[in-house]
Amino acid sequence: SSYLAIREVNAVLGNASQTQLNDQLALDQLKGEAYFIRGFLFFHLTRNHGRIPLVLDVELDYDIGLATHEEIYGQIESDFLQAEALLPLSSSIGGSRPNAGSARAFLARLYLDWAGFPSKNNAKYAAAAASAKQVIDNAAQHGFELVADMASLYTKAGAKNAESIFILSHCESCGLGNRKFGKLGIPSEFGGWGESFAEIRFFEDFPEGARKEATFHTELPVDANGRITAD
């Protein structure tokens, strides 16, 4: 599915020069979003599978091999930089359409991976810090800010919020549900997958207060049938 989306992005970028739009800013935004999505998908693929083919054309290459980690990270960096240059400074609240700050934020995340295993390029730690600071310093321009009540982030009503750098919106009634089964991070006895929990030392060292209460649940609100009642 990721490579199907990448093929569509490659088609958009390949035909962009022939696209006639009276609004150059709108065309730049579409191209910027295409670069962002391709970088996002390559990033997702390499984080899950390590070395991957870098498909940059619509035409199939049956002899394509696996790119090196340096090649992969370099391509993702290029896509996010292109996206940053073309995307508007701000976009819709909630992050369903990326802006220049979204691209720069993902660059910071990319540099952290680049600095770690297997590349171990320590210079990328400084690049990650600089990119993250750039987003923070220009948060108002991008429409990013921390919400007043962190607990609202975990509710349906708060799904789209000013803390969102980029989100994938789903619409079950449109036939575009999120296809998730089970509940992530919840014990199996409550219908979850029991696959995602914080390291105990991190939990113990987390300062007491509203943020910890919103982040961690030590007891689950359930009804008489054992079903979770929280939003």
CSV table of C-alpha atoms in Angstrom, one decimal:
chain,number,residue,atom,x,y,z
A,1,SER,CA,0.0,0.0,0.0
A,2,SER,CA,2.9,2.4,0.8
A,3,TYR,CA,4.4,1.8,-2.6
A,4,LEU,CA,1.1,2.3,-4.4
A,5,ALA,CA,0.9,5.7,-2.7
A,6,ILE,CA,4.5,6.4,-3.6
A,7,ARG,CA,3.7,5.6,-7.3
A,8,GLU,CA,0.8,8.1,-7.2
A,9,VAL,CA,3.1,10.7,-5.7
A,10,ASN,CA,5.7,10.1,-8.4
A,11,ALA,CA,3.0,10.5,-11.0
A,12,VAL,CA,2.0,13.9,-9.5
A,13,LEU,CA,5.6,15.1,-9.4
A,14,GLY,CA,6.3,13.8,-12.9
A,15,ASN,CA,3.4,15.7,-14.3
A,16,ALA,CA,3.6,18.8,-12.2
A,17,SER,CA,5.5,20.8,-14.9
A,18,GLN,CA,2.6,20.2,-17.3
A,19,THR,CA,-0.1,21.1,-14.8
A,20,GLN,CA,-1.8,24.4,-15.6
A,21,LEU,CA,-3.0,26.2,-12.5
A,22,ASN,CA,-3.6,30.0,-12.4
A,23,ASP,CA,-2.6,29.9,-8.7
A,24,GLN,CA,1.1,29.2,-8.4
A,25,LEU,CA,0.9,29.0,-4.7
A,26,ALA,CA,-1.7,26.3,-4.9
A,27,LEU,CA,0.5,24.4,-7.4
A,28,ASP,CA,3.5,24.8,-5.0
A,29,GLN,CA,1.4,23.5,-2.1
A,30,LEU,CA,0.3,20.4,-4.1
A,31,LYS,CA,3.9,19.6,-5.1
A,32,GLY,CA,5.1,20.3,-1.5
A,33,GLU,CA,2.5,17.9,-0.1
A,34,ALA,CA,3.6,15.3,-2.7
A,35,TYR,CA,7.2,15.5,-1.6
A,36,PHE,CA,6.1,15.4,2.1
A,37,ILE,CA,4.0,12.3,1.6
A,38,ARG,CA,6.8,10.5,-0.3
A,39,GLY,CA,9.3,11.4,2.4
A,40,PHE,CA,6.8,10.3,5.1
A,41,LEU,CA,6.2,6.9,3.4
A,42,PHE,CA,9.9,6.2,2.8
A,43,PHE,CA,10.5,7.1,6.5
A,44,HIS,CA,7.7,4.7,7.6
A,45,LEU,CA,9.0,1.9,5.4
A,46,THR,CA,12.6,2.2,6.5
A,47,ARG,CA,11.7,2.4,10.1
A,48,ASN,CA,9.8,-0.9,9.7
A,49,HIS,CA,12.0,-2.8,7.3
A,50,GLY,CA,15.4,-1.2,7.3
A,51,ARG,CA,16.9,-1.2,3.8
A,52,ILE,CA,14.2,-0.6,1.1
A,53,PRO,CA,14.0,0.1,-2.6
A,54,LEU,CA,13.9,3.8,-3.4
A,55,VAL,CA,11.2,4.0,-6.1
A,56,LEU,CA,11.4,7.4,-7.7
A,57,ASP,CA,9.6,6.8,-11.0
A,58,VAL,CA,6.2,5.6,-12.2
A,59,GLU,CA,7.8,3.0,-14.4
A,60,LEU,CA,8.4,-0.3,-12.7
A,61,ASP,CA,12.1,-1.4,-12.4
A,62,TYR,CA,12.0,-5.1,-11.7
A,63,ASP,CA,15.8,-5.2,-11.1
A,64,ILE,CA,15.8,-2.5,-8.5
A,65,GLY,CA,17.8,-3.4,-5.4
A,66,LEU,CA,17.8,-2.3,-1.8
A,67,ALA,CA,19.2,1.2,-1.2
A,68,THR,CA,21.8,1.8,1.6
A,69,HIS,CA,20.7,3.5,4.8
A,70,GLU,CA,22.6,6.6,3.8
A,71,GLU,CA,20.9,6.7,0.4
A,72,ILE,CA,17.5,6.2,2.1
A,73,TYR,CA,18.0,8.9,4.7
A,74,GLY,CA,19.4,11.2,2.1
A,75,GLN,CA,16.3,10.8,-0.1
A,76,ILE,CA,14.0,11.4,2.8
A,77,GLU,CA,15.9,14.5,3.8
A,78,SER,CA,15.7,15.8,0.2
A,79,ASP,CA,11.9,15.2,0.0
A,80,PHE,CA,11.3,16.9,3.3
A,81,LEU,CA,13.5,19.9,2.3
A,82,GLN,CA,11.7,20.2,-1.0
A,83,ALA,CA,8.4,20.0,0.9
A,84,GLU,CA,9.5,22.7,3.4
A,85,ALA,CA,10.5,25.0,0.5
A,86,LEU,CA,7.2,24.6,-1.3
A,87,LEU,CA,4.6,24.3,1.5
A,88,PRO,CA,2.9,27.3,3.1
A,89,LEU,CA,4.0,28.4,6.6
A,90,SER,CA,0.7,27.4,8.1
A,91,SER,CA,-2.2,25.2,7.1
A,92,SER,CA,-5.5,23.9,8.5
A,93,ILE,CA,-5.7,23.4,12.2
A,94,GLY,CA,-5.2,19.8,13.2
A,95,GLY,CA,-2.4,18.8,10.9
A,96,SER,CA,-4.5,17.0,8.2
A,97,ARG,CA,-2.5,19.0,5.6
A,98,PRO,CA,1.2,19.5,6.3
A,99,ASN,CA,2.9,22.9,6.3
A,100,ALA,CA,6.5,24.0,6.2
A,101,GLY,CA,6.8,23.4,9.9
A,102,SER,CA,5.5,19.9,9.6
A,103,ALA,CA,8.3,19.1,7.1
A,104,ARG,CA,10.9,20.6,9.4
A,105,ALA,CA,9.6,18.7,12.4
A,106,PHE,CA,9.9,15.4,10.5
A,107,LEU,CA,13.4,16.4,9.5
A,108,ALA,CA,14.3,16.6,13.2
A,109,ARG,CA,12.8,13.1,13.7
A,110,LEU,CA,14.7,11.8,10.7
A,111,TYR,CA,18.0,13.2,12.0
A,112,LEU,CA,17.6,11.4,15.3
A,113,ASP,CA,17.2,8.1,13.4
A,114,TRP,CA,20.2,9.0,11.2
A,115,ALA,CA,22.3,9.7,14.3
A,116,GLY,CA,21.4,6.3,15.7
A,117,PHE,CA,21.8,2.7,14.6
A,118,PRO,CA,22.8,1.6,12.0
A,119,SER,CA,24.4,4.8,10.5
A,120,LYS,CA,25.6,6.2,13.9
A,121,ASN,CA,26.2,9.6,12.3
A,122,ASN,CA,26.6,11.7,15.5
A,123,ALA,CA,26.6,14.9,13.6
A,124,LYS,CA,22.9,14.5,12.9
A,125,TYR,CA,22.1,15.0,16.6
A,126,ALA,CA,23.0,18.7,16.2
A,127,ALA,CA,21.0,18.8,13.0
A,128,ALA,CA,18.0,17.3,14.9
A,129,ALA,CA,18.3,19.9,17.7
A,130,ALA,CA,18.6,22.8,15.3
A,131,SER,CA,15.6,21.6,13.2
A,132,ALA,CA,13.4,21.1,16.3
A,133,LYS,CA,14.4,24.5,17.6
A,134,GLN,CA,13.5,26.1,14.3
A,135,VAL,CA,10.0,24.6,14.6
A,136,ILE,CA,9.6,25.7,18.2
A,137,ASP,CA,10.8,29.3,17.5
A,138,ASN,CA,8.4,29.6,14.6
A,139,ALA,CA,5.5,27.7,16.2
A,140,ALA,CA,3.1,30.7,16.0
A,141,GLN,CA,3.7,31.0,12.2
A,142,HIS,CA,2.9,27.3,11.7
A,143,GLY,CA,-0.1,27.4,14.0
A,144,PHE,CA,1.4,25.0,16.5
A,145,GLU,CA,0.9,25.3,20.2
A,146,LEU,CA,0.4,23.2,23.3
A,147,VAL,CA,-3.2,22.7,24.3
A,148,ALA,CA,-4.3,23.9,27.8
A,149,ASP,CA,-5.6,20.5,28.9
A,150,MET,CA,-3.3,17.7,27.8
A,151,ALA,CA,-6.0,15.1,28.6
A,152,SER,CA,-8.1,16.5,25.7
A,153,LEU,CA,-5.5,15.1,23.2
A,154,TYR,CA,-6.8,11.6,24.0
A,155,THR,CA,-10.5,12.3,23.2
A,156,LYS,CA,-12.4,12.1,19.9
A,157,ALA,CA,-13.2,15.8,20.2
A,158,GLY,CA,-9.6,16.6,20.6
A,159,ALA,CA,-8.4,14.5,17.7
A,160,LYS,CA,-7.6,17.6,15.6
A,161,ASN,CA,-5.7,20.1,17.6
A,162,ALA,CA,-2.9,22.7,17.5
A,163,GLU,CA,-0.3,20.2,18.8
A,164,SER,CA,-0.7,18.0,15.7
A,165,ILE,CA,2.2,18.2,13.4
A,166,PHE,CA,0.6,15.9,10.8
A,167,ILE,CA,-2.3,13.5,11.2
A,168,LEU,CA,-4.0,11.0,9.0
A,169,SER,CA,-7.7,11.6,9.0
A,170,HIS,CA,-10.1,8.7,8.7
A,171,CYS,CA,-13.8,8.6,7.9
A,172,GLU,CA,-15.6,5.3,8.5
A,173,SER,CA,-18.8,6.5,6.9
A,174,CYS,CA,-16.8,7.4,3.7
A,175,GLY,CA,-15.3,3.9,3.6
A,176,LEU,CA,-11.9,5.2,4.8
A,177,GLY,CA,-11.8,3.8,8.3
A,178,ASN,CA,-8.5,3.4,10.1
A,179,ARG,CA,-8.6,-0.4,10.0
A,180,LYS,CA,-7.3,-0.8,13.5
A,181,PHE,CA,-8.4,-3.8,15.5
A,182,GLY,CA,-8.1,-4.0,19.3
A,183,LYS,CA,-6.9,-1.2,21.5
A,184,LEU,CA,-3.3,-0.2,21.4
A,185,GLY,CA,-1.4,-0.1,24.7
A,186,ILE,CA,-4.3,-1.8,26.7
A,187,PRO,CA,-4.0,-5.2,28.4
A,188,SER,CA,-5.4,-8.1,26.6
A,189,GLU,CA,-8.0,-8.8,29.4
A,190,PHE,CA,-9.6,-5.5,28.4
A,191,GLY,CA,-9.7,-6.2,24.7
A,192,GLY,CA,-6.3,-4.6,23.9
A,193,TRP,CA,-3.1,-6.0,22.3
A,194,GLY,CA,-0.9,-5.5,25.3
A,195,GLU,CA,2.0,-4.5,23.1
A,196,SER,CA,2.9,-1.0,24.1
A,197,PHE,CA,3.8,0.2,27.6
A,198,ALA,CA,6.2,2.7,29.0
A,199,GLU,CA,9.5,1.6,30.6
A,200,ILE,CA,8.9,1.4,34.3
A,201,ARG,CA,11.7,3.7,35.3
A,202,PHE,CA,10.3,6.4,32.9
A,203,PHE,CA,6.9,6.0,34.6
A,204,GLU,CA,8.4,6.2,38.1
A,205,ASP,CA,10.5,9.3,37.3
A,206,PHE,CA,7.7,11.2,35.5
A,207,PRO,CA,6.8,14.2,37.7
A,208,GLU,CA,3.5,13.9,39.4
A,209,GLY,CA,0.8,16.2,38.1
A,210,ALA,CA,-1.7,16.7,35.3
A,211,ARG,CA,0.6,15.6,32.5
A,212,LYS,CA,1.3,12.3,34.1
A,213,GLU,CA,-2.3,11.7,34.9
A,214,ALA,CA,-3.2,12.4,31.3
A,215,THR,CA,-0.4,10.2,29.9
A,216,PHE,CA,-0.7,7.1,32.1
A,217,HIS,CA,-3.6,5.0,33.4
A,218,THR,CA,-2.9,2.7,36.4
A,219,GLU,CA,-6.5,1.7,36.5
A,220,LEU,CA,-9.0,1.4,33.6
A,221,PRO,CA,-12.5,2.7,33.9
A,222,VAL,CA,-14.7,-0.4,33.0
A,223,ASP,CA,-18.4,-1.2,33.3
A,224,ALA,CA,-19.9,-4.4,34.9
A,225,ASN,CA,-19.2,-6.3,31.7
A,226,GLY,CA,-15.5,-5.4,31.7
A,227,ARG,CA,-15.8,-2.9,28.8
A,228,ILE,CA,-13.7,0.3,28.9
A,229,THR,CA,-16.0,3.3,29.4
A,230,ALA,CA,-13.4,6.1,28.8
A,231,ASP,CA,-13.6,8.0,25.5
